[in-house]
PDB file of C-alpha atoms in Angstrom:
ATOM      1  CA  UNK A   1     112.314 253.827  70.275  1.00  0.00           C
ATOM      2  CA  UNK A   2     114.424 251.523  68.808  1.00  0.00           C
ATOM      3  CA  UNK A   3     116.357 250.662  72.474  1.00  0.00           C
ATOM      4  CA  UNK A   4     112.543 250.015  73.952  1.00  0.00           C
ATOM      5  CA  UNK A   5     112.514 246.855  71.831  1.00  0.00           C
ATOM      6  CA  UNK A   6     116.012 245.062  73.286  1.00  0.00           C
ATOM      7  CA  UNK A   7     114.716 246.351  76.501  1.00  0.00           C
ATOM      8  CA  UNK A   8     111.071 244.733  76.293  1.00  0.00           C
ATOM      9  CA  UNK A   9     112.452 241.498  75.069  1.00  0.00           C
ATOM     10  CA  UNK A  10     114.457 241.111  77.925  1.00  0.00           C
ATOM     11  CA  UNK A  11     111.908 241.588  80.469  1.00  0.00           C
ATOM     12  CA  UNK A  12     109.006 240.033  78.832  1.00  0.00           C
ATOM     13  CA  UNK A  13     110.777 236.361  79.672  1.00  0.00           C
ATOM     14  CA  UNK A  14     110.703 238.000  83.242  1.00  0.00           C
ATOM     15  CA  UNK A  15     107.155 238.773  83.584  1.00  0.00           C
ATOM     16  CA  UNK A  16     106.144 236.000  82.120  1.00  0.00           C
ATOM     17  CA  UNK A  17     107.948 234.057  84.811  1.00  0.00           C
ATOM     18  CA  UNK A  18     106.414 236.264  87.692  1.00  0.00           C
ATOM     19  CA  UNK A  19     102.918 235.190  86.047  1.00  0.00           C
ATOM     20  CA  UNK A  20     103.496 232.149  85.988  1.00  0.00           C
ATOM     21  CA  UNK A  21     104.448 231.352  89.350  1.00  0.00           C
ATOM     22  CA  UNK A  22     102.789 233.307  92.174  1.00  0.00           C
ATOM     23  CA  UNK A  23     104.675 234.393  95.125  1.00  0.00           C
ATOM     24  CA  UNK A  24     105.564 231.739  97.642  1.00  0.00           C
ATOM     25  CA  UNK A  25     102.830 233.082  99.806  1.00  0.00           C
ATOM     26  CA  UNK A  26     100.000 232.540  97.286  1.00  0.00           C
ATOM     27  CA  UNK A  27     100.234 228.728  96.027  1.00  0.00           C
ATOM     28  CA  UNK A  28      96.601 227.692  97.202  1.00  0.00           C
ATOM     29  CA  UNK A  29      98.088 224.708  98.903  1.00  0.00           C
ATOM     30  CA  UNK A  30      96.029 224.319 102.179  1.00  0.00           C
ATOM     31  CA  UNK A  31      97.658 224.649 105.691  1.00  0.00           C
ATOM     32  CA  UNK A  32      97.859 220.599 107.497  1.00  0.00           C
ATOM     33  CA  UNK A  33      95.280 219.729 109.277  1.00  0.00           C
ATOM     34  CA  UNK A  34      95.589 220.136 112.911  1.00  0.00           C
ATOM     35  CA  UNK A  35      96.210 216.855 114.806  1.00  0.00           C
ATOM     36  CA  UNK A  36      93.904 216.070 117.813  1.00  0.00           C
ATOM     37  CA  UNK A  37      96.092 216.285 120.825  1.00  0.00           C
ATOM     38  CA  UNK A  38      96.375 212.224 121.517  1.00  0.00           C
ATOM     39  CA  UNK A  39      95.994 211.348 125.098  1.00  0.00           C
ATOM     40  CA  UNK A  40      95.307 208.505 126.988  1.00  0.00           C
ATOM     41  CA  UNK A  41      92.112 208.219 129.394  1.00  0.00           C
ATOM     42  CA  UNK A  42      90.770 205.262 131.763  1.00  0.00           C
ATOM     43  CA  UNK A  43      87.711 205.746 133.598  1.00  0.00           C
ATOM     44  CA  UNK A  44      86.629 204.239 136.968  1.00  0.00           C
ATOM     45  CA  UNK A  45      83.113 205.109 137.246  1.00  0.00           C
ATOM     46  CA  UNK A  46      82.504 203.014 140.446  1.00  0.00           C
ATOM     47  CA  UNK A  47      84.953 204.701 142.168  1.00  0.00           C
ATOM     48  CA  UNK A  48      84.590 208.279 140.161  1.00  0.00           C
ATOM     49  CA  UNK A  49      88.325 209.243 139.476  1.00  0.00           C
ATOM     50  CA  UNK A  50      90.106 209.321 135.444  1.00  0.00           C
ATOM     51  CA  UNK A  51      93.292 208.552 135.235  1.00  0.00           C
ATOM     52  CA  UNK A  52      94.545 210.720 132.671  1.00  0.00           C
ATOM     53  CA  UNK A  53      97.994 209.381 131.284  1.00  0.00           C
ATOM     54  CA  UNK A  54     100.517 211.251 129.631  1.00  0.00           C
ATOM     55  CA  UNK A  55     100.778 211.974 125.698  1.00  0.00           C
ATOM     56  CA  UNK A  56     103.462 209.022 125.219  1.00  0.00           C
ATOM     57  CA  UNK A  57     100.913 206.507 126.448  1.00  0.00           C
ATOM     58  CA  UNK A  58      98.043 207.276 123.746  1.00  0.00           C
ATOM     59  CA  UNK A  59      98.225 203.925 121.285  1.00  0.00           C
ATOM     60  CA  UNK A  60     100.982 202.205 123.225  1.00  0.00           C
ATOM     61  CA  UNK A  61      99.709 201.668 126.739  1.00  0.00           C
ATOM     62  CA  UNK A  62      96.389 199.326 127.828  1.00  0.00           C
ATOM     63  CA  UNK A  63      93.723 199.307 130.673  1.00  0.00           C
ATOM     64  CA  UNK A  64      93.324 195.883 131.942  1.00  0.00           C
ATOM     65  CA  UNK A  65      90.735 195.713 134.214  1.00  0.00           C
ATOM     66  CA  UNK A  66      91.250 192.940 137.202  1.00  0.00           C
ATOM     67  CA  UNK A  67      89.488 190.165 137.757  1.00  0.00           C
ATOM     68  CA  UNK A  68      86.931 189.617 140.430  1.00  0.00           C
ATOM     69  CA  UNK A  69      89.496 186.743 142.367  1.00  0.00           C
ATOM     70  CA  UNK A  70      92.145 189.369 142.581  1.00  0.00           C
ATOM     71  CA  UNK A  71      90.198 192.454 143.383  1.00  0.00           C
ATOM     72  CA  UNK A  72      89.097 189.906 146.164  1.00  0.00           C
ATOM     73  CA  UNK A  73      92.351 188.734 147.430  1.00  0.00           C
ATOM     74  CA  UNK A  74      93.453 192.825 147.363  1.00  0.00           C
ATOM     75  CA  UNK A  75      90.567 193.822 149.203  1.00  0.00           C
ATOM     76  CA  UNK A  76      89.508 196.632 146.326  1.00  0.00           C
ATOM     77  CA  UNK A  77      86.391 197.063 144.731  1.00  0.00           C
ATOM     78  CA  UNK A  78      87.883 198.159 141.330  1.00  0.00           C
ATOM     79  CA  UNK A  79      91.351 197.804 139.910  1.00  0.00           C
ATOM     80  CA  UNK A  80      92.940 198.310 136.572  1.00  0.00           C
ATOM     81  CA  UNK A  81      96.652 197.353 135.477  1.00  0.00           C
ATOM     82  CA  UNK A  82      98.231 199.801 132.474  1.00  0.00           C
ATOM     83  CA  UNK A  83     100.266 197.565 130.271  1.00  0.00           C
ATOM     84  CA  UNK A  84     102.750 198.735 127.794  1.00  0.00           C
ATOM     85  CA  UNK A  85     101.640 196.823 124.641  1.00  0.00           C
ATOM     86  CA  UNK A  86     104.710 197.276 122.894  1.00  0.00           C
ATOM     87  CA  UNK A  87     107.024 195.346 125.772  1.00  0.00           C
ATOM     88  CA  UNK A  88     104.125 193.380 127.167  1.00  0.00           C
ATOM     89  CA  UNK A  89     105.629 195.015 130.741  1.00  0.00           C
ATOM     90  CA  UNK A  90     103.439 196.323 133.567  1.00  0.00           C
ATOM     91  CA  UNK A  91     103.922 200.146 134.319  1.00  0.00           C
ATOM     92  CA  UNK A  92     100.994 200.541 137.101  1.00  0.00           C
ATOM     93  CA  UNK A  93      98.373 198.933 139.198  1.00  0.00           C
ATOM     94  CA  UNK A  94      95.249 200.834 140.631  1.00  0.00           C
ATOM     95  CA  UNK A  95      93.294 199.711 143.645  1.00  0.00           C
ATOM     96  CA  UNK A  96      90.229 201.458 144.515  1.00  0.00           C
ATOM     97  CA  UNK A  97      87.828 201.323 147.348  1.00  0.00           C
ATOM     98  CA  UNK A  98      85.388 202.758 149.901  1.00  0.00           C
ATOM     99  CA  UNK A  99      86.733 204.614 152.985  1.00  0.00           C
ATOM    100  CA  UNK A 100      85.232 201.776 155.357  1.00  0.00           C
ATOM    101  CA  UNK A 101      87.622 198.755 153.179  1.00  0.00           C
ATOM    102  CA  UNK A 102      90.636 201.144 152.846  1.00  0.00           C
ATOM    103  CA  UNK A 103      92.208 199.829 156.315  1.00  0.00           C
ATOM    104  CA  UNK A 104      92.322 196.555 154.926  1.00  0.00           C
ATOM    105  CA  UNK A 105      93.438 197.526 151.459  1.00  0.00           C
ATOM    106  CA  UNK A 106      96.393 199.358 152.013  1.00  0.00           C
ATOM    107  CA  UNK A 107      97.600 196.677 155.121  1.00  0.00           C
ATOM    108  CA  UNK A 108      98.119 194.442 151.907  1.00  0.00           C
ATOM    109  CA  UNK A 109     101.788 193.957 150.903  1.00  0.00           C
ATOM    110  CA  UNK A 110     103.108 196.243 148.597  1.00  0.00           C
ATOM    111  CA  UNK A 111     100.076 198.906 148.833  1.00  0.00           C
ATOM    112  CA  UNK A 112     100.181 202.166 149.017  1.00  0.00           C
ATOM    113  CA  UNK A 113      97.598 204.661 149.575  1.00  0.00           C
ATOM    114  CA  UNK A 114      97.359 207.455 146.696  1.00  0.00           C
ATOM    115  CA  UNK A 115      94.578 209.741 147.155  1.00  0.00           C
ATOM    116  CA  UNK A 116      91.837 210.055 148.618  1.00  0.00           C
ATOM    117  CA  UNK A 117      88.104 211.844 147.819  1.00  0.00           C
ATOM    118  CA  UNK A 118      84.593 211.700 148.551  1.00  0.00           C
ATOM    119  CA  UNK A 119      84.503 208.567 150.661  1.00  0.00           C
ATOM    120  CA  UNK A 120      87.029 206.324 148.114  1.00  0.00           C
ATOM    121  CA  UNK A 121      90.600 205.434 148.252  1.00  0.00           C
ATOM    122  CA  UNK A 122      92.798 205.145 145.647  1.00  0.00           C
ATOM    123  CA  UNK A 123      95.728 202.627 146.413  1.00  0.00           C
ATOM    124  CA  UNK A 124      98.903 202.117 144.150  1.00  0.00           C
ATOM    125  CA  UNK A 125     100.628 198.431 144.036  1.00  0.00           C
ATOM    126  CA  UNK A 126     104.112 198.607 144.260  1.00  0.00           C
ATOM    127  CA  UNK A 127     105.332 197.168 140.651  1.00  0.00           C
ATOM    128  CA  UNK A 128     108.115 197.795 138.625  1.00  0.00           C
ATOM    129  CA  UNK A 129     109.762 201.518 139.450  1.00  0.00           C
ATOM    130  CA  UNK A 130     111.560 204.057 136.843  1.00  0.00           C
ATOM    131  CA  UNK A 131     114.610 202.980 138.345  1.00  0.00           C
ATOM    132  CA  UNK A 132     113.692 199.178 137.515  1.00  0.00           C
ATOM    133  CA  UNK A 133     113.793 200.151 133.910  1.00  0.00           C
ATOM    134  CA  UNK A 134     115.584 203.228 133.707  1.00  0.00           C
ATOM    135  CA  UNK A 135     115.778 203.184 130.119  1.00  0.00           C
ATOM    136  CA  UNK A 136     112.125 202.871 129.352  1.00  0.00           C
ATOM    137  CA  UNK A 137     110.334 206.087 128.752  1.00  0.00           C
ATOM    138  CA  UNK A 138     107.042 204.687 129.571  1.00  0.00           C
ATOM    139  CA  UNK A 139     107.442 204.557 133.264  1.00  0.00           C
ATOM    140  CA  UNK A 140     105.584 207.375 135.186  1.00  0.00           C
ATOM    141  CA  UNK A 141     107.642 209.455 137.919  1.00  0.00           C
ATOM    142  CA  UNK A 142     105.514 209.995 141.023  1.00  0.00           C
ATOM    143  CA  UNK A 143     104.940 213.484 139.788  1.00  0.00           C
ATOM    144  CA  UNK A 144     103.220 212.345 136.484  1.00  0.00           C
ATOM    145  CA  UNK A 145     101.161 209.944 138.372  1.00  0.00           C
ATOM    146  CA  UNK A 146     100.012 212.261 141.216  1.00  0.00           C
ATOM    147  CA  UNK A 147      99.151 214.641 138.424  1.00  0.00           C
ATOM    148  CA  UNK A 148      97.067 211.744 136.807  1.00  0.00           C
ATOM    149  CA  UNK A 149      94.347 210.967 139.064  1.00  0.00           C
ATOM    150  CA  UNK A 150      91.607 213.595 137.949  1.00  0.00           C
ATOM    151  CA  UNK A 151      88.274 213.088 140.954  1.00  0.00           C
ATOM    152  CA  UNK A 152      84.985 213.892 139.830  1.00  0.00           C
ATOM    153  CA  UNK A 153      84.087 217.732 141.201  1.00  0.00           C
ATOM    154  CA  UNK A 154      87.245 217.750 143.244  1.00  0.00           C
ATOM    155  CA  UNK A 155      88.472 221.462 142.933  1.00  0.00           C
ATOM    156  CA  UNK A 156      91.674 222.286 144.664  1.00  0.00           C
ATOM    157  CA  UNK A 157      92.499 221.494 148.333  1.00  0.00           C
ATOM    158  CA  UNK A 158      89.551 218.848 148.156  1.00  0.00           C
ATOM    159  CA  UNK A 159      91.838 216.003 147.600  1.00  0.00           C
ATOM    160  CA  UNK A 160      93.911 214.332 149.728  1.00  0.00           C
ATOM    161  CA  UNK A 161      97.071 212.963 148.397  1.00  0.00           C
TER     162      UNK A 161
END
């Protein structure tokens, strides 16, 4: 009985330890909070497309909506130029319009038409390109801004790119 004691007094220190800290699994700290997934979203209800930007934009990029004397001189309806906020630097122009305006729209300098749906156009301004400013990772390839343009109830093969 006498070698229980040494015995017990050397493992007591190491039970008390175990009960003192639980397993690694089993410290009550909560899991993080998921994030919401941050995107960036511009709506053109007059011409009923969203432009749905890519994760990098959300926070840094901003909608400005054109004025009435250029949508006139361009020939659109609606238009809206993304600005990087951070470099104060133009990344894309949107022109929208009706089918009926689009000939005159897109015989404009520097227009392009996009897409199509439903009766409207949507025309792209040439601006700067990703080769302009290769190095910033805020420019959209063609790609990313095809993949953008989101038209209300258009379901595949409906739009016309």
């Amino acid at each position: 009985m006498k070698w229980l004691s040494p015995a017990w007094l050397l493992l007591l220190p190491l039970s008390m330890g175990a009960a003192v800290t639980p397993p690694p699994v089993m410290h009550g700290t909560r899991a993080p909070e998921p994030e919401p997934m941050k995107t960036f979203r511009w709506r053109d209800d007059a011409a009923g497309y969203s432009f749905v930007g890519p994760p990098r934009w959300a926070g840094r990029v901003k909608a400005v909506p054109m004025d009435a004397k250029s949508l006139a001189a361009s020939g659109a309806t609606s238009g809206v130029t993304f600005v990087d906020t951070e470099h104060s630097q133009t990344l894309l122009i949107l022109l929208a319009t009706d089918d009926e305006r689009s000939a005159a729209l897109v015989s404009t300098s520097g227009v392009h038409e996009l897409s199509r749906h439903g009766g409207h156009v949507l025309a792209v301004k040439d601006g700067p390109t990703r080769q302009t400013f290769a190095r910033d990772a805020m420019m959209l390839t063609p790609e990313e801004r095809d993949a953008a343009i989101v038209w209300d109830g258009a379901t595949g093969g409906e739009v016309t790119r």
